[in-house]
Amino acid sequence: MKWNWPEAAQKWKGALGKYKGVLLVMAVGVVLLMLPTGGRDSPGEEPSPAQTEEFDLEAFEKKLEKALSQVEGAGEAQVVLTLDGGSRQVLARDEERESGGVGSSTVVTVGRGSGAQAVVPLQTVAPQFRGALVVCPGGGDAQVRLRLIQAVSAVTGLGSDRISVCAGG
């Protein structure tokens, strides 16, 4: 038994068959537009941890202690680091120069909704180390001391004259 389509339905059936590909692409586009993106910042949203990341000296010292304790002959190491200042952020600036060479510079801000403004950080600069003290049972051995100084220097960027290794118990 063959189904009898009304005349208007026959026209639609023919059009759907003819433009099936176009309609399929349009339907996929509509579905993609309705999917949540998750990348948009809402006005009340807190900044991500990467944006507010602060240098944690104690955590860095603990991590360095754990690594130095693995050096052969060192034993259980204790580390004290000193810093030259704190971490700082480099902010985006808008500079305008006039024909006379005189210019002005302003910090770039963005609106966060409901009148709130936020600065645009370009990068966070970690603090510079001033010196390091390593105390461990193997600190009296010259070879162990050299390995510890090289390790601390590689991690902190300090010269050997700013790293002190002492024997301790």
PDB file of C-alpha atoms in Angstrom:
ATOM      1  CA  MET A   1       0.000   0.000   0.000  1.00  0.00           C
ATOM      2  CA  LYS A   2       1.482   3.334  -1.064  1.00  0.00           C
ATOM      3  CA  TRP A   3       0.898   6.418   1.054  1.00  0.00           C
ATOM      4  CA  ASN A   4      -0.938   9.281  -0.649  1.00  0.00           C
ATOM      5  CA  TRP A   5       0.667  12.573   0.157  1.00  0.00           C
ATOM      6  CA  PRO A   6      -1.346  15.778  -0.212  1.00  0.00           C
ATOM      7  CA  GLU A   7      -0.151  18.054  -2.988  1.00  0.00           C
ATOM      8  CA  ALA A   8       1.546  20.599  -0.610  1.00  0.00           C
ATOM      9  CA  ALA A   9       3.319  17.796   1.197  1.00  0.00           C
ATOM     10  CA  GLN A  10       4.581  16.454  -2.140  1.00  0.00           C
ATOM     11  CA  LYS A  11       6.217  19.834  -2.867  1.00  0.00           C
ATOM     12  CA  TRP A  12       7.885  19.895   0.567  1.00  0.00           C
ATOM     13  CA  LYS A  13       9.052  16.323   0.167  1.00  0.00           C
ATOM     14  CA  GLY A  14      10.661  17.200  -3.156  1.00  0.00           C
ATOM     15  CA  ALA A  15      12.337  20.325  -1.734  1.00  0.00           C
ATOM     16  CA  LEU A  16      13.654  18.411   1.292  1.00  0.00           C
ATOM     17  CA  GLY A  17      15.137  15.754  -0.954  1.00  0.00           C
ATOM     18  CA  LYS A  18      16.738  18.353  -3.201  1.00  0.00           C
ATOM     19  CA  TYR A  19      18.267  20.478  -0.388  1.00  0.00           C
ATOM     20  CA  LYS A  20      18.984  17.729   2.136  1.00  0.00           C
ATOM     21  CA  GLY A  21      22.721  18.570   2.409  1.00  0.00           C
ATOM     22  CA  VAL A  22      22.160  22.287   2.936  1.00  0.00           C
ATOM     23  CA  LEU A  23      19.566  21.654   5.634  1.00  0.00           C
ATOM     24  CA  LEU A  24      21.853  19.180   7.370  1.00  0.00           C
ATOM     25  CA  VAL A  25      24.714  21.738   7.496  1.00  0.00           C
ATOM     26  CA  MET A  26      22.334  24.382   8.868  1.00  0.00           C
ATOM     27  CA  ALA A  27      21.059  22.016  11.570  1.00  0.00           C
ATOM     28  CA  VAL A  28      24.622  21.179  12.659  1.00  0.00           C
ATOM     29  CA  GLY A  29      25.430  24.914  12.795  1.00  0.00           C
ATOM     30  CA  VAL A  30      22.449  25.626  15.031  1.00  0.00           C
ATOM     31  CA  VAL A  31      23.441  22.792  17.384  1.00  0.00           C
ATOM     32  CA  LEU A  32      27.039  24.101  17.585  1.00  0.00           C
ATOM     33  CA  LEU A  33      25.821  27.617  18.376  1.00  0.00           C
ATOM     34  CA  MET A  34      23.754  26.296  21.262  1.00  0.00           C
ATOM     35  CA  LEU A  35      26.667  24.444  22.922  1.00  0.00           C
ATOM     36  CA  PRO A  36      28.213  26.211  25.965  1.00  0.00           C
ATOM     37  CA  THR A  37      31.668  27.626  25.293  1.00  0.00           C
ATOM     38  CA  GLY A  38      32.970  27.922  28.882  1.00  0.00           C
ATOM     39  CA  GLY A  39      35.646  30.425  27.804  1.00  0.00           C
ATOM     40  CA  ARG A  40      33.753  33.594  28.605  1.00  0.00           C
ATOM     41  CA  ASP A  41      34.399  35.530  31.811  1.00  0.00           C
ATOM     42  CA  SER A  42      31.325  36.468  33.741  1.00  0.00           C
ATOM     43  CA  PRO A  43      31.443  39.786  35.640  1.00  0.00           C
ATOM     44  CA  GLY A  44      31.387  38.152  39.070  1.00  0.00           C
ATOM     45  CA  GLU A  45      33.941  35.489  38.221  1.00  0.00           C
ATOM     46  CA  GLU A  46      37.158  35.359  40.200  1.00  0.00           C
ATOM     47  CA  PRO A  47      40.478  35.593  38.311  1.00  0.00           C
ATOM     48  CA  SER A  48      42.104  32.284  37.476  1.00  0.00           C
ATOM     49  CA  PRO A  49      44.954  31.021  39.695  1.00  0.00           C
ATOM     50  CA  ALA A  50      47.442  31.727  36.907  1.00  0.00           C
ATOM     51  CA  GLN A  51      46.499  35.427  37.006  1.00  0.00           C
ATOM     52  CA  THR A  52      46.840  35.789  40.778  1.00  0.00           C
ATOM     53  CA  GLU A  53      49.745  33.446  41.285  1.00  0.00           C
ATOM     54  CA  GLU A  54      52.073  34.674  44.020  1.00  0.00           C
ATOM     55  CA  PHE A  55      55.544  33.347  44.734  1.00  0.00           C
ATOM     56  CA  ASP A  56      55.389  31.063  47.783  1.00  0.00           C
ATOM     57  CA  LEU A  57      58.852  31.090  49.377  1.00  0.00           C
ATOM     58  CA  GLU A  58      58.076  28.413  51.978  1.00  0.00           C
ATOM     59  CA  ALA A  59      56.738  25.981  49.382  1.00  0.00           C
ATOM     60  CA  PHE A  60      59.794  26.634  47.198  1.00  0.00           C
ATOM     61  CA  GLU A  61      62.135  25.989  50.146  1.00  0.00           C
ATOM     62  CA  LYS A  62      60.345  22.714  50.988  1.00  0.00           C
ATOM     63  CA  LYS A  63      60.572  21.567  47.379  1.00  0.00           C
ATOM     64  CA  LEU A  64      64.290  22.430  47.286  1.00  0.00           C
ATOM     65  CA  GLU A  65      64.887  20.651  50.617  1.00  0.00           C
ATOM     66  CA  LYS A  66      63.254  17.510  49.267  1.00  0.00           C
ATOM     67  CA  ALA A  67      65.391  17.616  46.120  1.00  0.00           C
ATOM     68  CA  LEU A  68      68.661  18.338  47.965  1.00  0.00           C
ATOM     69  CA  SER A  69      67.994  15.514  50.438  1.00  0.00           C
ATOM     70  CA  GLN A  70      68.165  13.152  47.444  1.00  0.00           C
ATOM     71  CA  VAL A  71      71.758  14.191  46.664  1.00  0.00           C
ATOM     72  CA  GLU A  72      74.109  11.330  47.508  1.00  0.00           C
ATOM     73  CA  GLY A  73      75.786  11.883  50.865  1.00  0.00           C
ATOM     74  CA  ALA A  74      73.795  14.984  51.794  1.00  0.00           C
ATOM     75  CA  GLY A  75      71.273  13.489  54.217  1.00  0.00           C
ATOM     76  CA  GLU A  76      68.215  15.404  55.403  1.00  0.00           C
ATOM     77  CA  ALA A  77      68.681  18.977  54.139  1.00  0.00           C
ATOM     78  CA  GLN A  78      67.239  22.213  55.493  1.00  0.00           C
ATOM     79  CA  VAL A  79      67.162  25.285  53.237  1.00  0.00           C
ATOM     80  CA  VAL A  80      66.819  28.991  54.008  1.00  0.00           C
ATOM     81  CA  LEU A  81      66.441  31.405  51.087  1.00  0.00           C
ATOM     82  CA  THR A  82      66.434  35.194  51.208  1.00  0.00           C
ATOM     83  CA  LEU A  83      64.831  37.403  48.584  1.00  0.00           C
ATOM     84  CA  ASP A  84      65.578  40.798  47.077  1.00  0.00           C
ATOM     85  CA  GLY A  85      62.077  42.297  47.254  1.00  0.00           C
ATOM     86  CA  GLY A  86      58.868  40.554  46.298  1.00  0.00           C
ATOM     87  CA  SER A  87      57.187  39.444  43.114  1.00  0.00           C
ATOM     88  CA  ARG A  88      55.713  42.161  40.930  1.00  0.00           C
ATOM     89  CA  GLN A  89      53.421  42.437  37.944  1.00  0.00           C
ATOM     90  CA  VAL A  90      54.250  44.201  34.700  1.00  0.00           C
ATOM     91  CA  LEU A  91      51.080  45.996  33.614  1.00  0.00           C
ATOM     92  CA  ALA A  92      49.967  46.916  30.103  1.00  0.00           C
ATOM     93  CA  ARG A  93      50.458  50.622  29.418  1.00  0.00           C
ATOM     94  CA  ASP A  94      49.091  52.990  26.792  1.00  0.00           C
ATOM     95  CA  GLU A  95      51.727  55.506  25.752  1.00  0.00           C
ATOM     96  CA  GLU A  96      50.959  58.627  23.772  1.00  0.00           C
ATOM     97  CA  ARG A  97      53.665  60.834  22.252  1.00  0.00           C
ATOM     98  CA  GLU A  98      53.136  64.369  21.077  1.00  0.00           C
ATOM     99  CA  SER A  99      55.085  66.023  18.269  1.00  0.00           C
ATOM    100  CA  GLY A 100      57.359  67.827  20.756  1.00  0.00           C
ATOM    101  CA  GLY A 101      58.609  64.545  22.200  1.00  0.00           C
ATOM    102  CA  VAL A 102      56.590  64.943  25.365  1.00  0.00           C
ATOM    103  CA  GLY A 103      54.389  61.957  26.125  1.00  0.00           C
ATOM    104  CA  SER A 104      52.141  60.415  28.682  1.00  0.00           C
ATOM    105  CA  SER A 105      51.637  56.870  29.872  1.00  0.00           C
ATOM    106  CA  THR A 106      48.526  55.371  31.414  1.00  0.00           C
ATOM    107  CA  VAL A 107      47.806  51.887  32.748  1.00  0.00           C
ATOM    108  CA  VAL A 108      45.365  49.913  30.580  1.00  0.00           C
ATOM    109  CA  THR A 109      42.201  48.789  32.366  1.00  0.00           C
ATOM    110  CA  VAL A 110      39.247  46.715  31.239  1.00  0.00           C
ATOM    111  CA  GLY A 111      35.660  46.835  32.416  1.00  0.00           C
ATOM    112  CA  ARG A 112      34.447  43.838  34.415  1.00  0.00           C
ATOM    113  CA  GLY A 113      30.782  44.796  34.404  1.00  0.00           C
ATOM    114  CA  SER A 114      28.720  46.851  36.857  1.00  0.00           C
ATOM    115  CA  GLY A 115      31.338  49.610  36.874  1.00  0.00           C
ATOM    116  CA  ALA A 116      34.278  47.502  38.083  1.00  0.00           C
ATOM    117  CA  GLN A 117      37.647  48.025  36.413  1.00  0.00           C
ATOM    118  CA  ALA A 118      40.662  45.705  36.378  1.00  0.00           C
ATOM    119  CA  VAL A 119      44.247  46.274  35.242  1.00  0.00           C
ATOM    120  CA  VAL A 120      45.724  44.186  32.415  1.00  0.00           C
ATOM    121  CA  PRO A 121      48.834  42.324  33.647  1.00  0.00           C
ATOM    122  CA  LEU A 122      51.335  41.347  30.949  1.00  0.00           C
ATOM    123  CA  GLN A 123      53.479  39.142  33.171  1.00  0.00           C
ATOM    124  CA  THR A 124      54.374  38.403  36.780  1.00  0.00           C
ATOM    125  CA  VAL A 125      58.054  38.737  37.608  1.00  0.00           C
ATOM    126  CA  ALA A 126      59.244  36.416  40.379  1.00  0.00           C
ATOM    127  CA  PRO A 127      61.478  37.914  43.060  1.00  0.00           C
ATOM    128  CA  GLN A 128      65.254  37.664  42.788  1.00  0.00           C
ATOM    129  CA  PHE A 129      67.112  35.549  45.329  1.00  0.00           C
ATOM    130  CA  ARG A 130      69.687  37.250  47.555  1.00  0.00           C
ATOM    131  CA  GLY A 131      71.286  34.203  49.171  1.00  0.00           C
ATOM    132  CA  ALA A 132      70.853  30.588  50.260  1.00  0.00           C
ATOM    133  CA  LEU A 133      71.848  28.530  53.290  1.00  0.00           C
ATOM    134  CA  VAL A 134      71.822  24.723  53.165  1.00  0.00           C
ATOM    135  CA  VAL A 135      72.323  22.746  56.378  1.00  0.00           C
ATOM    136  CA  CYS A 136      72.710  18.979  56.119  1.00  0.00           C
ATOM    137  CA  PRO A 137      74.729  16.161  57.761  1.00  0.00           C
ATOM    138  CA  GLY A 138      76.890  15.686  54.661  1.00  0.00           C
ATOM    139  CA  GLY A 139      77.693  19.389  54.322  1.00  0.00           C
ATOM    140  CA  GLY A 140      81.216  18.886  55.694  1.00  0.00           C
ATOM    141  CA  ASP A 141      82.302  16.744  52.707  1.00  0.00           C
ATOM    142  CA  ALA A 142      83.794  18.833  49.865  1.00  0.00           C
ATOM    143  CA  GLN A 143      82.241  16.764  47.059  1.00  0.00           C
ATOM    144  CA  VAL A 144      78.770  16.846  48.605  1.00  0.00           C
ATOM    145  CA  ARG A 145      79.132  20.593  49.250  1.00  0.00           C
ATOM    146  CA  LEU A 146      80.062  21.181  45.589  1.00  0.00           C
ATOM    147  CA  ARG A 147      77.076  19.156  44.334  1.00  0.00           C
ATOM    148  CA  LEU A 148      74.709  21.027  46.653  1.00  0.00           C
ATOM    149  CA  ILE A 149      76.077  24.424  45.591  1.00  0.00           C
ATOM    150  CA  GLN A 150      75.704  23.486  41.919  1.00  0.00           C
ATOM    151  CA  ALA A 151      72.135  22.271  42.489  1.00  0.00           C
ATOM    152  CA  VAL A 152      71.058  25.388  44.411  1.00  0.00           C
ATOM    153  CA  SER A 153      72.755  27.605  41.831  1.00  0.00           C
ATOM    154  CA  ALA A 154      70.955  25.861  38.975  1.00  0.00           C
ATOM    155  CA  VAL A 155      67.546  26.257  40.631  1.00  0.00           C
ATOM    156  CA  THR A 156      67.877  29.788  42.022  1.00  0.00           C
ATOM    157  CA  GLY A 157      70.339  31.440  39.640  1.00  0.00           C
ATOM    158  CA  LEU A 158      72.580  32.434  42.551  1.00  0.00           C
ATOM    159  CA  GLY A 159      76.360  32.438  42.213  1.00  0.00           C
ATOM    160  CA  SER A 160      78.413  30.123  44.397  1.00  0.00           C
ATOM    161  CA  ASP A 161      79.518  33.109  46.509  1.00  0.00           C
ATOM    162  CA  ARG A 162      75.915  33.585  47.655  1.00  0.00           C
ATOM    163  CA  ILE A 163      75.312  29.948  48.677  1.00  0.00           C
ATOM    164  CA  SER A 164      76.503  28.616  52.008  1.00  0.00           C
ATOM    165  CA  VAL A 165      76.532  24.872  52.811  1.00  0.00           C
ATOM    166  CA  CYS A 166      77.070  23.840  56.423  1.00  0.00           C
ATOM    167  CA  ALA A 167      77.315  20.474  58.157  1.00  0.00           C
ATOM    168  CA  GLY A 168      74.535  19.846  60.595  1.00  0.00           C
ATOM    169  CA  GLY A 169      73.059  17.011  62.527  1.00  0.00           C
TER     170      GLY A 169
END
